[in-house]
Short mmCIF file of C-alpha atoms in Angstrom, two decimals:
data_model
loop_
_atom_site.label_atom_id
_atom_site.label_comp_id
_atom_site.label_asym_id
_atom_site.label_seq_id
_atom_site.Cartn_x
_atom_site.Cartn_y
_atom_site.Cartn_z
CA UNK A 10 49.40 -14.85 -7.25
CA UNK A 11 48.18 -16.57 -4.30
CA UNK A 12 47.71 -13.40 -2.21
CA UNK A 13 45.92 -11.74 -5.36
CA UNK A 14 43.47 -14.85 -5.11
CA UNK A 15 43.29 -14.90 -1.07
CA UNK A 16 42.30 -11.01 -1.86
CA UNK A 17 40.03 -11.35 -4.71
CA UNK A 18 38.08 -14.29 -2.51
CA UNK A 19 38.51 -12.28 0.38
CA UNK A 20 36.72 -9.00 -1.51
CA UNK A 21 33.76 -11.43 -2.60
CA UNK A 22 33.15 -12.71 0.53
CA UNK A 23 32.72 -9.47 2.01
CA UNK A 24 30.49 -8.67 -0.96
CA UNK A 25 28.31 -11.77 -0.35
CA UNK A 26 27.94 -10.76 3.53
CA UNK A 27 26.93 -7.37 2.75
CA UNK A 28 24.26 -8.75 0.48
CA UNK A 29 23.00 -10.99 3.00
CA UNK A 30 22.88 -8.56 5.07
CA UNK A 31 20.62 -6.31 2.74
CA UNK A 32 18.82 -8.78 1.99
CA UNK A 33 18.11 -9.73 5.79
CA UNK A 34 16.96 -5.65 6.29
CA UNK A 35 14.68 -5.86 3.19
CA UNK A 36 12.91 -8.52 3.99
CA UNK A 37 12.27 -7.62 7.47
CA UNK A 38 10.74 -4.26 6.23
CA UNK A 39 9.03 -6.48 4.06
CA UNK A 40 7.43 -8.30 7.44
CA UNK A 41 6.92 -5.38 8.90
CA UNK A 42 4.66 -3.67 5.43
CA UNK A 43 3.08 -7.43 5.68
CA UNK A 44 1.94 -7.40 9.14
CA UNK A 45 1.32 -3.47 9.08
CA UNK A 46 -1.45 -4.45 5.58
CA UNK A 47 -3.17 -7.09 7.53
CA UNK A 48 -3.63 -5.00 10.08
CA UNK A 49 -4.83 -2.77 7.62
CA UNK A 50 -7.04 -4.73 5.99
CA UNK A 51 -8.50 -6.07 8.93
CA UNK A 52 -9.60 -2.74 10.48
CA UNK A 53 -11.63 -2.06 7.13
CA UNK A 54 -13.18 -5.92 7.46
CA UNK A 55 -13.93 -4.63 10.63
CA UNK A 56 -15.65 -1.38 9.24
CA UNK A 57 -17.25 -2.86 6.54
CA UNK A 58 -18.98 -5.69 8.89
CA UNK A 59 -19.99 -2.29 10.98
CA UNK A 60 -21.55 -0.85 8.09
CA UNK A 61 -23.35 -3.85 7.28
CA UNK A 62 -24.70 -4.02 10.56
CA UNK A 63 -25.88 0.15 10.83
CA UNK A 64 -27.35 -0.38 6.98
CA UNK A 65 -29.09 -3.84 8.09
CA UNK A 66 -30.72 -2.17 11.34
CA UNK A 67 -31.66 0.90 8.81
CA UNK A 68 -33.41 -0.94 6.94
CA UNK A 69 -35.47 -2.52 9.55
CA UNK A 70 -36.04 0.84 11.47
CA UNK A 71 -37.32 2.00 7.50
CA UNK A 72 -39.35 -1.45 6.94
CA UNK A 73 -41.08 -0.54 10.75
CA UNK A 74 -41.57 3.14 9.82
CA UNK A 75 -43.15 2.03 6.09
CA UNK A 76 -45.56 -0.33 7.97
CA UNK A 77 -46.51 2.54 10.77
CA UNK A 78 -47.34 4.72 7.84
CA UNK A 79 -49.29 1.77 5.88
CA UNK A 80 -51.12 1.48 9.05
CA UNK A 81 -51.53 5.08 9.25
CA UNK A 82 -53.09 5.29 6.39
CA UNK A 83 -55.38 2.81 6.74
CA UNK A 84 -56.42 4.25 10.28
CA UNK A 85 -57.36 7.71 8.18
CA UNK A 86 -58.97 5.87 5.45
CA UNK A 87 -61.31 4.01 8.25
CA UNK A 88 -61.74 7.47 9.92
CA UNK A 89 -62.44 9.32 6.46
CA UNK A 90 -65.32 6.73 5.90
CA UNK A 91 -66.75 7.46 9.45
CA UNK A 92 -66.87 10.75 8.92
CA UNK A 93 -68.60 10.40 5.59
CA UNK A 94 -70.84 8.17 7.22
CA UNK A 95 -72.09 10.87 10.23
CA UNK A 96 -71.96 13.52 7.42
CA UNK A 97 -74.43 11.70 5.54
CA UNK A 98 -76.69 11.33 8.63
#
């Protein structure tokens, strides 16, 4: 009876390693997917501060080309009048 114990005890303990030892591989892979998402995620922080700074500088480049064309217009509005002005000479 004894040696059916020592063998039964014997069985869960190897059990209980091989767990632990499963459980030590999971949750290394589970590091690893960890560190491999934060990497992850900060690649598309990085993109995303990128695009903020090419759609930022757009919009300046499109606020200077919107004044150039205000001013633009005004220059052929002036030179519109001076025209009308000699024609009516």
């Amino acid at each position: 009876m004894a040696d059916e114990n020592d063998s039964v005890v014997n069985f869960m303990g190897e059990q209980f390693r091989r767990l632990n030892a499963r459980f030590d591989t999971v949750e290394q892979r589970i590091d690893t997917l960890e560190g491999k998402m934060e990497d992850r995620m900060a690649n598309i922080e990085r993109r995303l501060s990128s695009q903020n700074q090419i759609e930022q500088s757009l919009i300046g480049h499109l606020a200077s080309i919107h004044s150039s064309i205000d001013n633009l217009r005004a220059d052929f509005v002036g030179t519109e009048r001076r025209v009308k002005a000699l024609e009516a000479r």
